[in-house]
Short mmCIF file of C-alpha atoms and ligand atoms in Angstrom, two decimals:
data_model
loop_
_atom_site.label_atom_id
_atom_site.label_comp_id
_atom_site.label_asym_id
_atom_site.label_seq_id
_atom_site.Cartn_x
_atom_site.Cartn_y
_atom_site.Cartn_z
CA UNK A 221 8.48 25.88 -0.36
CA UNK A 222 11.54 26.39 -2.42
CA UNK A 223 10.84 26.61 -6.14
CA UNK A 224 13.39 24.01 -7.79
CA UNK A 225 11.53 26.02 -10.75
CA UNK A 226 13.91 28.94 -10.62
CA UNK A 227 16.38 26.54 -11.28
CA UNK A 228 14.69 24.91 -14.36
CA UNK A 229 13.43 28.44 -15.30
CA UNK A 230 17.45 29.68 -15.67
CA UNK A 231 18.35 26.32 -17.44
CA UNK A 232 14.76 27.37 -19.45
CA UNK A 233 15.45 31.17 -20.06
CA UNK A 234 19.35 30.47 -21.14
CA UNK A 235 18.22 27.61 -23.30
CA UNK A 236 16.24 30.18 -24.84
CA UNK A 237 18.55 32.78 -25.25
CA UNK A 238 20.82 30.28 -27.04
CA UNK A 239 17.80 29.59 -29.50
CA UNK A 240 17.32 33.34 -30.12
CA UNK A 241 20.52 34.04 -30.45
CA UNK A 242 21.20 31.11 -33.07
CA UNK A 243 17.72 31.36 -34.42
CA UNK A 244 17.75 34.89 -34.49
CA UNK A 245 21.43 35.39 -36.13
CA UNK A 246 20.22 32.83 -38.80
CA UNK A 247 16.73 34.50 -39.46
CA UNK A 248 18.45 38.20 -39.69
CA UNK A 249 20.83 36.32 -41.63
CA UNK A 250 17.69 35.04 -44.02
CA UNK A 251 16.00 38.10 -43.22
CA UNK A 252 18.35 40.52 -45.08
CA UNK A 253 18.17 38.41 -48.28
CA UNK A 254 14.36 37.68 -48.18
CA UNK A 255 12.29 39.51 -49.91
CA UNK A 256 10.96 40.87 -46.85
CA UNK A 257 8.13 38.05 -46.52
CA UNK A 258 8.53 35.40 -43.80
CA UNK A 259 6.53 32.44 -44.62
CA UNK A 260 4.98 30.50 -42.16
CA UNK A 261 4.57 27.70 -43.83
CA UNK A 262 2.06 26.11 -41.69
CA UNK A 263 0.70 22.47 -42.60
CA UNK A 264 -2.16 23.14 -45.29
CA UNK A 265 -2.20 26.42 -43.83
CA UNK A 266 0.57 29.03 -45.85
CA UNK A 267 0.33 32.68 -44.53
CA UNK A 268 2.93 35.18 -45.40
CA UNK A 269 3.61 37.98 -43.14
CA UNK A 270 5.29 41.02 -44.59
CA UNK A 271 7.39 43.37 -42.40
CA UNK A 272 4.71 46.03 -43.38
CA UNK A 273 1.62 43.52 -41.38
CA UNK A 274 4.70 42.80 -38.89
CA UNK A 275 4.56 46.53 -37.82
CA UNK A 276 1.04 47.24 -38.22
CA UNK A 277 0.21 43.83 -35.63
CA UNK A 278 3.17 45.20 -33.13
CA UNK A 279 2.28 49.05 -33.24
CA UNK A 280 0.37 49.21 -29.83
CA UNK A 281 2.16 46.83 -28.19
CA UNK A 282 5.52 48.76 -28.79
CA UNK A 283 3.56 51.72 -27.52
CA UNK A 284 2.48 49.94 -24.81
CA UNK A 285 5.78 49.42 -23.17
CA UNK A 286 3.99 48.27 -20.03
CA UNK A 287 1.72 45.43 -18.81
CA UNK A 288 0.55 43.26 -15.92
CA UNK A 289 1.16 39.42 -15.82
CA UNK A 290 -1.40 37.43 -13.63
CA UNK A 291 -0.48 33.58 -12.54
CA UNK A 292 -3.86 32.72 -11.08
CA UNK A 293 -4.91 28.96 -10.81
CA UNK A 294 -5.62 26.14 -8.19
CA UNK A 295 -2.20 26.04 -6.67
CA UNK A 296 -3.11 29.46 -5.34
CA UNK A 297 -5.26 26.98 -2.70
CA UNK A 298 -2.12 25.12 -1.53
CA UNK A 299 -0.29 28.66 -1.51
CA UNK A 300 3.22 27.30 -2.69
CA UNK A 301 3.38 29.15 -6.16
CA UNK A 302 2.64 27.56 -9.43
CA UNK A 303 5.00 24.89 -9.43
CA UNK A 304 3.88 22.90 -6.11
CA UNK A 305 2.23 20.37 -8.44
CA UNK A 306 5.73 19.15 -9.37
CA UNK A 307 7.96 20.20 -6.25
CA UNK A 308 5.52 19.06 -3.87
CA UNK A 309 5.25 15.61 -5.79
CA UNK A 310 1.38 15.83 -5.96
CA UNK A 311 0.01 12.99 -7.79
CA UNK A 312 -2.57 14.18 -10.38
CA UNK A 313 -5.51 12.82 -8.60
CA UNK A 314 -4.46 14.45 -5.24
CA UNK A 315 -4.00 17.96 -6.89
CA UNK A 316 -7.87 17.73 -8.95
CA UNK A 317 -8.64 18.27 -5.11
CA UNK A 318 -7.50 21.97 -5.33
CA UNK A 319 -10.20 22.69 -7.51
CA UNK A 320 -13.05 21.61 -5.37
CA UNK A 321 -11.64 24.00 -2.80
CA UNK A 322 -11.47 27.02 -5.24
CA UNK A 323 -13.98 29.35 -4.47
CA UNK A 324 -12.74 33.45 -5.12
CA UNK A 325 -15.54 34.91 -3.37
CA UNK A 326 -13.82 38.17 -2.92
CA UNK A 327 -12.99 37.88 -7.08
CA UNK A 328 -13.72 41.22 -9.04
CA UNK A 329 -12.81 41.62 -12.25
CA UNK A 330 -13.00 45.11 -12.49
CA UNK A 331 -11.01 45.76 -9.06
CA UNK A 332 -7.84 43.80 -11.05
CA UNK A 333 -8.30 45.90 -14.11
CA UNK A 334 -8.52 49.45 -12.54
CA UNK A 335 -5.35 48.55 -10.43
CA UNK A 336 -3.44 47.62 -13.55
CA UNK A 337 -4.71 50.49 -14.97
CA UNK A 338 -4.10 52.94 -12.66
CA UNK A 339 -0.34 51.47 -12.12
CA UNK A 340 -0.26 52.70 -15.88
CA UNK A 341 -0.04 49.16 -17.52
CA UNK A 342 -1.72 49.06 -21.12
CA UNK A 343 -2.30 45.30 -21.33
CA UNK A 344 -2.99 42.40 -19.06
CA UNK A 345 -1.84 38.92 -19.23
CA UNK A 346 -3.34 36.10 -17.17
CA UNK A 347 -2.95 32.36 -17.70
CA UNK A 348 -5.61 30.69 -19.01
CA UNK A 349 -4.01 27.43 -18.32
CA UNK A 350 -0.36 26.95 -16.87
CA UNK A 351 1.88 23.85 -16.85
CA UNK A 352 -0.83 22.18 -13.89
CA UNK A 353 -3.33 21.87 -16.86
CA UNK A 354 -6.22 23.53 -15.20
CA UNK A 355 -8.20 25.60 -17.08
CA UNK A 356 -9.10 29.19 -16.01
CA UNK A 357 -11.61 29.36 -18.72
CA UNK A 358 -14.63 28.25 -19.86
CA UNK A 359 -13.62 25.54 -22.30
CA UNK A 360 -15.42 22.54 -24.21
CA UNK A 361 -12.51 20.48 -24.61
CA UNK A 362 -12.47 19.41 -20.91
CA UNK A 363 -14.44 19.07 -17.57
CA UNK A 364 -11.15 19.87 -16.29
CA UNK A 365 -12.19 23.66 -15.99
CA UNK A 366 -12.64 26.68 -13.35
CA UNK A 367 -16.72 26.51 -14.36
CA UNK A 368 -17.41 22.91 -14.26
CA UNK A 369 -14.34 21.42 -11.75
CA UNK A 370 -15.21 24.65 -8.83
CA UNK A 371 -17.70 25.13 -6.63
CA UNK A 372 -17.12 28.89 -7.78
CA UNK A 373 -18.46 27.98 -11.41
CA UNK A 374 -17.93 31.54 -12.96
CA UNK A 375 -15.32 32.39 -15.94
CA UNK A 376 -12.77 34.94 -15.14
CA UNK A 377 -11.25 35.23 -17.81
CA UNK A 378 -14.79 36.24 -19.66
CA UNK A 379 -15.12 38.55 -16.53
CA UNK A 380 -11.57 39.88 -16.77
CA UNK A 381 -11.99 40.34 -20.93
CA UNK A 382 -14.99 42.44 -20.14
CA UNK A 383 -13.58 44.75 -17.58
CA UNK A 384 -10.37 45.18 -20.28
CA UNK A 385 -12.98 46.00 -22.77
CA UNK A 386 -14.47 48.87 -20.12
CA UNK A 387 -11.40 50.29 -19.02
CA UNK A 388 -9.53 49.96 -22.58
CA UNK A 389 -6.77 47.62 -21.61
CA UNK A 390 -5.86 45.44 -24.03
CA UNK A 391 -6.56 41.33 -22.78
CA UNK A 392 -4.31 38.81 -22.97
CA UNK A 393 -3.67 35.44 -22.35
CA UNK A 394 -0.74 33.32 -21.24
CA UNK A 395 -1.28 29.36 -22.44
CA UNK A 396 0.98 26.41 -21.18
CA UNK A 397 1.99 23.60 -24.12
CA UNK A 398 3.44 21.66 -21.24
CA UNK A 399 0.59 20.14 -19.51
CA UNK A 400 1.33 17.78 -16.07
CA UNK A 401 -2.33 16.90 -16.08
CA UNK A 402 -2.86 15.62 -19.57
CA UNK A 403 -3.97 12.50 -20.91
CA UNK A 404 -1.69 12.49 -23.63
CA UNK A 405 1.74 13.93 -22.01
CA UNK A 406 3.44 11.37 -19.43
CA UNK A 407 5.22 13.03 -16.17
CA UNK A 408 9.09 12.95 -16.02
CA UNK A 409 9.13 11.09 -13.44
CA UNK A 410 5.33 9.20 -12.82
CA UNK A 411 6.07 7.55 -9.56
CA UNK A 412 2.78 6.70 -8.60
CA UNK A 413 3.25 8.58 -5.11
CA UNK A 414 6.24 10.95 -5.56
CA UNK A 415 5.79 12.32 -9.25
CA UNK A 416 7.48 14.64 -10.51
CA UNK A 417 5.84 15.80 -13.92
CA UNK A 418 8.45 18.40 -15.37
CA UNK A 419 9.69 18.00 -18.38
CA UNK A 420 6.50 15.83 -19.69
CA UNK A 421 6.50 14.05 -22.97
CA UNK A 422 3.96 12.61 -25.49
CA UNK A 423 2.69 9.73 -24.74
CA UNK A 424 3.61 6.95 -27.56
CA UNK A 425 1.31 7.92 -30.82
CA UNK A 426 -0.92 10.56 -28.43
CA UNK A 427 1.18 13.92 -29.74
CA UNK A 428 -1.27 14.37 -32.23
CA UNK A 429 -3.98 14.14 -30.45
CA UNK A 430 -2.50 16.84 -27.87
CA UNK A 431 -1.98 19.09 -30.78
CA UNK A 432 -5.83 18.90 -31.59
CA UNK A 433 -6.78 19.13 -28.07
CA UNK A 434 -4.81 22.57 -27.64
CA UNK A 435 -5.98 23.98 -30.77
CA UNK A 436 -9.31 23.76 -29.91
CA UNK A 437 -8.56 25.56 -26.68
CA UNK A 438 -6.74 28.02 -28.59
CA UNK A 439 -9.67 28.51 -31.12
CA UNK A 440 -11.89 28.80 -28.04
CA UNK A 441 -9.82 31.53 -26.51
CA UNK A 442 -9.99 33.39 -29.19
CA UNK A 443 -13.48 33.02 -29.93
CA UNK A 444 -14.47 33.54 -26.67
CA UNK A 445 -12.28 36.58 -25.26
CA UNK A 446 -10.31 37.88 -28.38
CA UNK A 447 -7.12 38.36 -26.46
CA UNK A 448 -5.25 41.12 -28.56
CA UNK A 449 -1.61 38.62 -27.62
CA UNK A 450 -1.26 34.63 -26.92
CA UNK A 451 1.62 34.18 -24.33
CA UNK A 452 3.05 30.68 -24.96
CA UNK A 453 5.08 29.04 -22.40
CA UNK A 454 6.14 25.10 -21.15
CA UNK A 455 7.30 24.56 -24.84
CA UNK A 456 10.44 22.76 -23.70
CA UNK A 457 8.34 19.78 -23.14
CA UNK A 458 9.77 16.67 -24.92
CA UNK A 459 8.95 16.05 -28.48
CA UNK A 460 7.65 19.89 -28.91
CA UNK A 461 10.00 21.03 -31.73
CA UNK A 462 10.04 24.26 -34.03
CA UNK A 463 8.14 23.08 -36.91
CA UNK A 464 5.39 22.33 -34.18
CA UNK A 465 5.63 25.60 -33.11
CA UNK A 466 5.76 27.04 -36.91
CA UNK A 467 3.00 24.98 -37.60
CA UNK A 468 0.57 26.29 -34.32
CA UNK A 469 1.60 30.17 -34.91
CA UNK A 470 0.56 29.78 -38.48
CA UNK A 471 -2.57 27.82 -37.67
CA UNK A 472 -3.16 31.24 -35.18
CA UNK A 473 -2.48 33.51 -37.84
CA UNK A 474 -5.40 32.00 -39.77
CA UNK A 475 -7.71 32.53 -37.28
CA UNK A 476 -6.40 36.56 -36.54
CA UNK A 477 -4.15 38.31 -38.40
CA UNK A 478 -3.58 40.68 -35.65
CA UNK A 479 -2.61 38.03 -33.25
CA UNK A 480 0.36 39.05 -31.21
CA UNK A 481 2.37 35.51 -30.19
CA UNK A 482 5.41 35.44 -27.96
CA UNK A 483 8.64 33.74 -29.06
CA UNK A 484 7.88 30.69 -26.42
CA UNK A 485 5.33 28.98 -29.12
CA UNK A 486 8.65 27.81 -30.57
CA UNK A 487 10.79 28.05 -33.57
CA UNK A 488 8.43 31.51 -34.34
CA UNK A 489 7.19 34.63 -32.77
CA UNK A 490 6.87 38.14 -32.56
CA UNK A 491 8.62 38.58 -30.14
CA UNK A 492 11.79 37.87 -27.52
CA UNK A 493 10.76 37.11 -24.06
CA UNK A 494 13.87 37.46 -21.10
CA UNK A 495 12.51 36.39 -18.17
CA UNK A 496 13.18 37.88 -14.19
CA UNK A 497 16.44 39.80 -15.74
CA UNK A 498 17.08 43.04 -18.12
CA UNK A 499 19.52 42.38 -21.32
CA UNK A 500 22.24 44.62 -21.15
CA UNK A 501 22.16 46.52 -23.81
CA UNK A 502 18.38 45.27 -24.75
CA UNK A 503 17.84 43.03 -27.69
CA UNK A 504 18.57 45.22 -30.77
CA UNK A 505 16.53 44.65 -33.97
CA UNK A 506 14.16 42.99 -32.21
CA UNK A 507 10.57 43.24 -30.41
CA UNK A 508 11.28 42.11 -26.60
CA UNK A 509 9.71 41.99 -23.60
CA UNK A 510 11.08 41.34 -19.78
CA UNK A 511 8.91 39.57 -17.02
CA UNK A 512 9.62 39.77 -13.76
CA UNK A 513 7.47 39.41 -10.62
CA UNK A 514 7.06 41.55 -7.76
CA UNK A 515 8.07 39.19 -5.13
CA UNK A 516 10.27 35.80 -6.05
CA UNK A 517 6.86 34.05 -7.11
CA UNK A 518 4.73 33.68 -10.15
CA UNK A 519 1.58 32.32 -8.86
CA UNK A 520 0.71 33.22 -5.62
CA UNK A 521 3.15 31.70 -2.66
CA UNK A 522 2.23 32.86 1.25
CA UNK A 523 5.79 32.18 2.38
CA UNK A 524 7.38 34.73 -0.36
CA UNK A 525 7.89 38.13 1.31
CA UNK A 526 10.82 39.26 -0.71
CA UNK A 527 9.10 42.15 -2.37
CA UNK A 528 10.97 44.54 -4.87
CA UNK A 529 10.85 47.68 -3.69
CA UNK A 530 8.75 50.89 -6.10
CA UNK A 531 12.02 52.34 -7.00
CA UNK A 532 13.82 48.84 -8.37
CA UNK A 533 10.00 48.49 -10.50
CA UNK A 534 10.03 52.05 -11.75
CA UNK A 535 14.27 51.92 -12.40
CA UNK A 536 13.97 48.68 -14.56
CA UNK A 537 10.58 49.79 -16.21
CA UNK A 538 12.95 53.02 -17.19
CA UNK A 539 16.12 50.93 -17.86
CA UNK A 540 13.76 48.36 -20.41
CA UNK A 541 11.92 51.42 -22.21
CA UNK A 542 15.41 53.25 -22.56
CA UNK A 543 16.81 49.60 -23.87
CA UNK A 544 13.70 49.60 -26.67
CA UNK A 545 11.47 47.23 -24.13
CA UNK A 546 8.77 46.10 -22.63
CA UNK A 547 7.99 45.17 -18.68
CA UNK A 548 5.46 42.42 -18.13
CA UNK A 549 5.02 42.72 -14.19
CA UNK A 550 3.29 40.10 -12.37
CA UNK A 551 1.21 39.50 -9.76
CA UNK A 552 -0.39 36.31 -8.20
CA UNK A 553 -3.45 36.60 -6.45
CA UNK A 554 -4.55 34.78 -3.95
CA UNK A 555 -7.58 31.89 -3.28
CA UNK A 556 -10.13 33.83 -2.61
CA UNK A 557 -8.76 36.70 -5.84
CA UNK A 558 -7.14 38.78 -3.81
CA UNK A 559 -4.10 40.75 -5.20
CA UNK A 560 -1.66 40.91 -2.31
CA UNK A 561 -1.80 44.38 -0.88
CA UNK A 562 2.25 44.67 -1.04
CA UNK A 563 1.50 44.36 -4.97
CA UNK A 564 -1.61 46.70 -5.36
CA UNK A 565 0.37 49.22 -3.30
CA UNK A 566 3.85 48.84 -5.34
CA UNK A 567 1.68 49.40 -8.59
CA UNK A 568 0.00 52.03 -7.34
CA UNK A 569 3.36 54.28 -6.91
CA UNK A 570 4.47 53.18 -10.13
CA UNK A 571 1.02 54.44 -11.60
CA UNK A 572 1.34 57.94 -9.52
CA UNK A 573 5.09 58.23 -11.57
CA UNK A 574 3.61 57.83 -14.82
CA UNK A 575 0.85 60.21 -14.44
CA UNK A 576 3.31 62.90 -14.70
CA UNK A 577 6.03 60.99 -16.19
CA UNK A 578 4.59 58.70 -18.50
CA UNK A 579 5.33 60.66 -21.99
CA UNK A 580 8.75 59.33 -21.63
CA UNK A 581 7.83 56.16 -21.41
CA UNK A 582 4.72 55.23 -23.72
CA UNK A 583 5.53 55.17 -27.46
CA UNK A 584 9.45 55.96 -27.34
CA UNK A 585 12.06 54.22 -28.66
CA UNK A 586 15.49 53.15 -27.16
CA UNK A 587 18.54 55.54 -26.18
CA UNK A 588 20.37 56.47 -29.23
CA UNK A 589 23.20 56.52 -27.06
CA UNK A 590 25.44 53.47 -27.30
CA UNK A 591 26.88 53.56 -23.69
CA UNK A 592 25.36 53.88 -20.01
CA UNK A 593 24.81 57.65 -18.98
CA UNK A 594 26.23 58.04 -16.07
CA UNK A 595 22.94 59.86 -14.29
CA UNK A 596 20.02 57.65 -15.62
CA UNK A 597 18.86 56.84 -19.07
CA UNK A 598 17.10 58.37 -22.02
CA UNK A 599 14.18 57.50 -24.30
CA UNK A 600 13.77 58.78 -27.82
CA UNK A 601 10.42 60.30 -30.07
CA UNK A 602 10.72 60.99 -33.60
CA UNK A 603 8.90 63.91 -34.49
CA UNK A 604 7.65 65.84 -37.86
CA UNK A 605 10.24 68.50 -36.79
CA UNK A 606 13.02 66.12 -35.67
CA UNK A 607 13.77 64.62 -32.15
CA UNK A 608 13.09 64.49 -28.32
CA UNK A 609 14.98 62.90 -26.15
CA UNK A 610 13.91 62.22 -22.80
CA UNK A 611 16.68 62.25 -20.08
CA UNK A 612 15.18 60.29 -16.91
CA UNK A 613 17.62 61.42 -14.13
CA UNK A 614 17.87 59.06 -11.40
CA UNK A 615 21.40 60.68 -10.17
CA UNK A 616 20.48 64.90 -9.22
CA UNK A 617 23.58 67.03 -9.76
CA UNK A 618 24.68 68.43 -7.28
CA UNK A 619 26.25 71.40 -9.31
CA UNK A 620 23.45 72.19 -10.95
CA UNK A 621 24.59 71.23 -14.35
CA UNK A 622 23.59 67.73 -15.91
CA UNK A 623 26.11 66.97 -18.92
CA UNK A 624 24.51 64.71 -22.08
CA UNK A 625 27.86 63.34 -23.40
CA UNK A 626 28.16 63.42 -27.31
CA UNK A 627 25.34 65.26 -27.60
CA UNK A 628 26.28 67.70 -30.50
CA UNK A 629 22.61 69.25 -31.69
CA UNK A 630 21.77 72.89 -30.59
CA UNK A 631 18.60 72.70 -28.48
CA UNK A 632 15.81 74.52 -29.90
CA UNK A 633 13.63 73.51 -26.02
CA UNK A 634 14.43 71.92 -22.74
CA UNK A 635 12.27 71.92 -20.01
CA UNK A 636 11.16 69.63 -16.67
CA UNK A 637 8.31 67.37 -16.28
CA UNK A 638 7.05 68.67 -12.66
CA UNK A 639 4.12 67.44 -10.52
CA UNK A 640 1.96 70.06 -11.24
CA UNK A 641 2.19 69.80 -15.33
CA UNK A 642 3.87 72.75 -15.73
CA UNK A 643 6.83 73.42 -18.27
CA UNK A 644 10.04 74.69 -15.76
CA UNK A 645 11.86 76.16 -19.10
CA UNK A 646 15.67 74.94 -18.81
CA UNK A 647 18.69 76.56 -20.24
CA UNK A 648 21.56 75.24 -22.23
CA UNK A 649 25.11 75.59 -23.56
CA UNK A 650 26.86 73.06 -26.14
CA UNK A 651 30.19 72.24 -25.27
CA UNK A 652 32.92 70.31 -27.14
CA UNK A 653 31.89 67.01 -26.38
CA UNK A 654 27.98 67.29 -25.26
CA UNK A 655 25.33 69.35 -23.83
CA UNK A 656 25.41 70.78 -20.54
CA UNK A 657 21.73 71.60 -18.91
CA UNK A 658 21.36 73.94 -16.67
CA UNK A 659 18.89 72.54 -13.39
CA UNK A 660 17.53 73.38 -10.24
CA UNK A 661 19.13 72.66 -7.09
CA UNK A 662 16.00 70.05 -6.27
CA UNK A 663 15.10 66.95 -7.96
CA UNK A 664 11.22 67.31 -8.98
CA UNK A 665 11.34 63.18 -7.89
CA UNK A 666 13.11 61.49 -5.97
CA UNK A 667 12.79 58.50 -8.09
CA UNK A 668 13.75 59.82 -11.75
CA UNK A 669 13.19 63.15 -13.02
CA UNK A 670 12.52 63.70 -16.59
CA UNK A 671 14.03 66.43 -18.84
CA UNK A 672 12.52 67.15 -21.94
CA UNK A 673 15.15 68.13 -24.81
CA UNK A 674 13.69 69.24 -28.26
CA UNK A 675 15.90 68.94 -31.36
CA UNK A 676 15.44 70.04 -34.94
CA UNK A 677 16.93 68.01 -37.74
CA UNK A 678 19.00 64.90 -37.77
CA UNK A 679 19.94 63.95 -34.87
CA UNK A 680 23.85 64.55 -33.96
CA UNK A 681 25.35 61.85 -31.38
CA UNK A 682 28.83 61.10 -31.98
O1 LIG B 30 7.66 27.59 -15.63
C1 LIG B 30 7.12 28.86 -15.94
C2 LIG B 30 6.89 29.65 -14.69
O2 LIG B 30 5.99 28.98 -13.86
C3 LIG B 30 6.33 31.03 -15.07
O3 LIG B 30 5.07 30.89 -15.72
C4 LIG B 30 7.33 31.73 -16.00
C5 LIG B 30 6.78 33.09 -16.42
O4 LIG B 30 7.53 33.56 -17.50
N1 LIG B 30 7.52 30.92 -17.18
C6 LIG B 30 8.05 29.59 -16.94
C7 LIG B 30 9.49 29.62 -16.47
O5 LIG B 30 10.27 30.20 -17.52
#
C-alpha cells in the first residue's frame, strides 16, 4: 500500500521547518533581549522557564544522543503502516474491528527494551495513541483502549515503562492531537464509505471539549508511566493553533517540571524535530532531534522491504551527533509484538559499534569545524583541562597520514579506539594549515574508526 502519507509528511515536515525557521528567528530575536525567562503564559496557568531549568530538563537527553521510536497500534493487524485508516478509506466503524483482532501473544516488554538497549539507545519512544485514535494505554477517558477494546486486555505501555525502569532507559511517549476516530474532530473528507480523515477539524463548538478530553489522557500518562519526554505529533489538524499549543505545554509544565516536549505540540517546545532527513549543517542554537525509520514505514507495513542498511544507521547516527543531534530510530512491530528481525538485527550492529565506540558519541557536542571533513566527521568534549575531539573516520588513508584541516593546537594525546579497549598511542606533527596524524595501514572498523585527540587550552580552529 503506498503511503500518500510521505507525501503529506514532506508538505508536514517543510511546513514545519518554515514555522521554526520564522518562529525560531523571531524567538532568538526575543530571546536575546529577554531577560532570559520565556513565559509560557498558559491560561490560568503562568510558568516561567529560565534558560538555567531549560538546561537542567535537557541535560540527559543531549547526552543521550540516541533513542528508539516504536509505532505500535491496530493498523499493525491490517499490516499497511499507520496510515491505512486514511489511505485505505476505512470508515471508523470498519477499522474498531482491528482491535478485536489484536491479540500480541508473542508481546514482551522486556525483549523490546534489552534490544533497544543493547543497540545502545538511551530512551524509548512508543505511541500511546497515533492519528487512528486508539489508545495503547490504559486510559479512563475512553473504552476506546488496548485493555478494554482487545481480546489481549494487558497495558504495554505500563509493561514497557517497567522494563525501562529495569534496564534504565528512559520511557517515553509519542501522543497524536490529530485524532480520525474522535467524537469531536470531523474527517477531511467523511464520505460515509470512502473517508478520508486527514487533516480533521473540530467539530462546530466541540474543540473545547477535545482539549479536555486530551488533557486528561495526558494527565493519565503521566500519572500512570512518568514518561521522562511527551512526543507530540498530528498538530496540523485544523483549528489547532500556537496559543493552543502554548497553552497545553504550559498546562504540562504544571504537572512536571522536568517534562521534555517536542516542538510538534505547537507554537512551543524544547525541541526541533526533522523528520526521515539530516539538516545540513544541523540546527545551530538549538536542541534537535532526527527520526527516521529503518525501512520506508512507521508502523509496521508487510509489503515494506526497503531496509537501510547498518552502515547508512551508524553514518547518519555519526553525521547527527557530529551536527549537535539526536537520532530517534524506529521500529514497528508487528500483530502479534514482534520486532521485525531485519530491525532487531540492524540494531544489534549498531549496538556492537558503540560498545567500543560509543564515547564519541554519548555526551559530545557538535564539530567545531564549520565545513565537511573530507574523511568523516568529528564530535567535541569539553574537559577541566581543555578539549577532545573525536575524529570518526569513515574514509582510511591510504598513506597513512589523516590531515585535520585548521587544526592549529599542539596535541598533548592521540590515540585509537580498537576492539579490544586498548589505547594504540598515535603520533603527530602540526603543519601550516592543520594536524597531520600519523595511522596504521588498517582501519580498526570498517564502518568508522575513531581517533581520540587530546588538547590543552582554548581550542585553536581557524
Ligand atoms: O503522520 C505521522 C506519521 O505517521 C509518523 O508518526 C511521523 C513520525 O514522525 N509523524 C507524522 C508525519 O510527520
Amino acid at each position: 500500500m503506498e503511503q500518500t502519507n510521505s507525501i503529506y509528511s514532506k508538505m508536514i515536515y517543510y511546513g514545519r521547518i518554515l514555522f521554526a525557521v520564522i518562529g525560531l528567528s523571531v524567538t532568538g530575536l526575543v530571546a536575546a533581549n529577554a531577560a532570559q525567562q520565556v513565559n509560557n503564559t498558559v491560561g490560568k496557568t503562568n510558568t516561567k522557564t529560565t534558560a538555567k531549568q531549560s538546561d537542567a530538563r535537557m541535560a540527559w537527553w543531549q547526552d543521550a544522543r540516541f533513542g528508539m521510536f516504536i509505532h505500535w497500534g491496530i493498523y499493525a493487524v491490517p499490516a499497511h503502516a499507520e496510515w491505512y485508516m486514511t489511505n485505505g478509506h476505512v470508515p471508523r466503524g470498519k477499522y474498531e474491528e482491528y482491535a478485536k483482532q489484536f491479540d500480541p501473544t508473542k508481546f514482551n516488554a522486556d525483549q523490546w527494551v534489552k534490544i533497544a538497549k543493547e543497540a545502545g539507545m538511551k530512551y524509548l519512544v512508543i505511541t500511546s495513541k497515533h492519528h487512528d485514535g486508539f489508545c495503547m494505554f490504559n486510559t479512563k477517558a475512553t473504552s476506546y483502549n488496548v485493555v478494554k477494546a482487545t481480546p489481549w486486555h494487558k497495558d504495554p505501555l505500563l509493561a514497557l515503562s517497567r522494563a525501562c525502569h529495569r534496564y534504565g532507559v528512559r520511557f517515553c511517549v509519542y501522543y497524536s492531537i490529530m485524532d480520525w476516530h474522535s467524537p469531536d474532530q470531523l474527517a477531511a473528507n467523511p464520505d460515509a464509505e470512502n473517508p478520508t480523515y486527514n487533516p480533521t477539524s473540530f467539530v462546530p463548538g466541540k474543540k473545547e471539549a477535545y482539549i479536555a478530553y486530551m488533557k486528561a489522557e495526558l494527565k493519565e500518562l503521566i500519572d500512570q508511566y512518568h514518561p521522562a519526554l511527551i512526543w507530540f505529533d498530528g498538530e496540523w489538524m485544523n483549528g489547532w493553533t500556537d496559543q493552543d499549543g502554548r497553552n497545553l505545554y504550559g498546562y504540562l509544565r504544571s504537572l512536571d517540571p522536568k517534562l521534555i516536549i517536542n516542538n510538534r505540540i505547537k507554537g512551543a517546545g524544547d525541541y526541533e524535530t526533522p523528520e526521515q532527513q539530516i539538516p545540513p549543517n544541523g540546527l545551530p542554537g538549538h536542541d534537535w532531534e532526527t527520526c527516521m525509520t529503518i525501512n520506508g514505514s512507521w508502523g509496521y507495513n508487510a509489503e515494506d522491504h526497503n531496509w537501510k542498511s547498518a552502515d547508512t544507521l551508524l553514518h547518519n547516527l555519526i553525521d547527527i551527533a557530529s551536527k549537535g543531534g539526536n537520532y530517534l530510530l524506529n521500529v514497528g512491530p508487528d500483530a502479534t509484538g514482534v520486532i521485525p528481525q531485519p530491525e532487531v538485527q540492524r540494531l544489534k550492529e549498531m549496538g556492537a559499534w558503540l560498545k567500543i565506540n560509543g564515547q564519541a558519541i554519548y555526551g559530545t557536542m557538535a564539530s567545531p569545524f564549520t565545513e565537511q571533513l573530507p574523511w568523516g566527521r568529528c564530535t567535541r568534549e569539553t574537559t577541566t583541562e581543555g578539549t577532545t575531539l573525536n575524529l570518526l573516520v569513515f574514509d582510511w588513508p591510504k598513506d597513512g597520514k589523516l590531515f585535520v584541516p585548521k587544526l592549529k593546537n599542539p596535541i598533548a594525546d592521540a590515540y585509537l579506539l580498537t576492539v579490544s579497549g586498548e589505547h594504540k598511542q598515535l603520533k603527530t606533527v602540526n603543519s601550516n594549515d592543520g594536524v597531520i596524524i600519523f595511522v596504521p595501514p588498517v582501519a580498526p572498523d570498517k564502518i568508522a574508526s575513531v581517533i581520540v585527540l587530546k588538547i590543552k587550552g582554548a581550542l585553536q580552529v581557524e
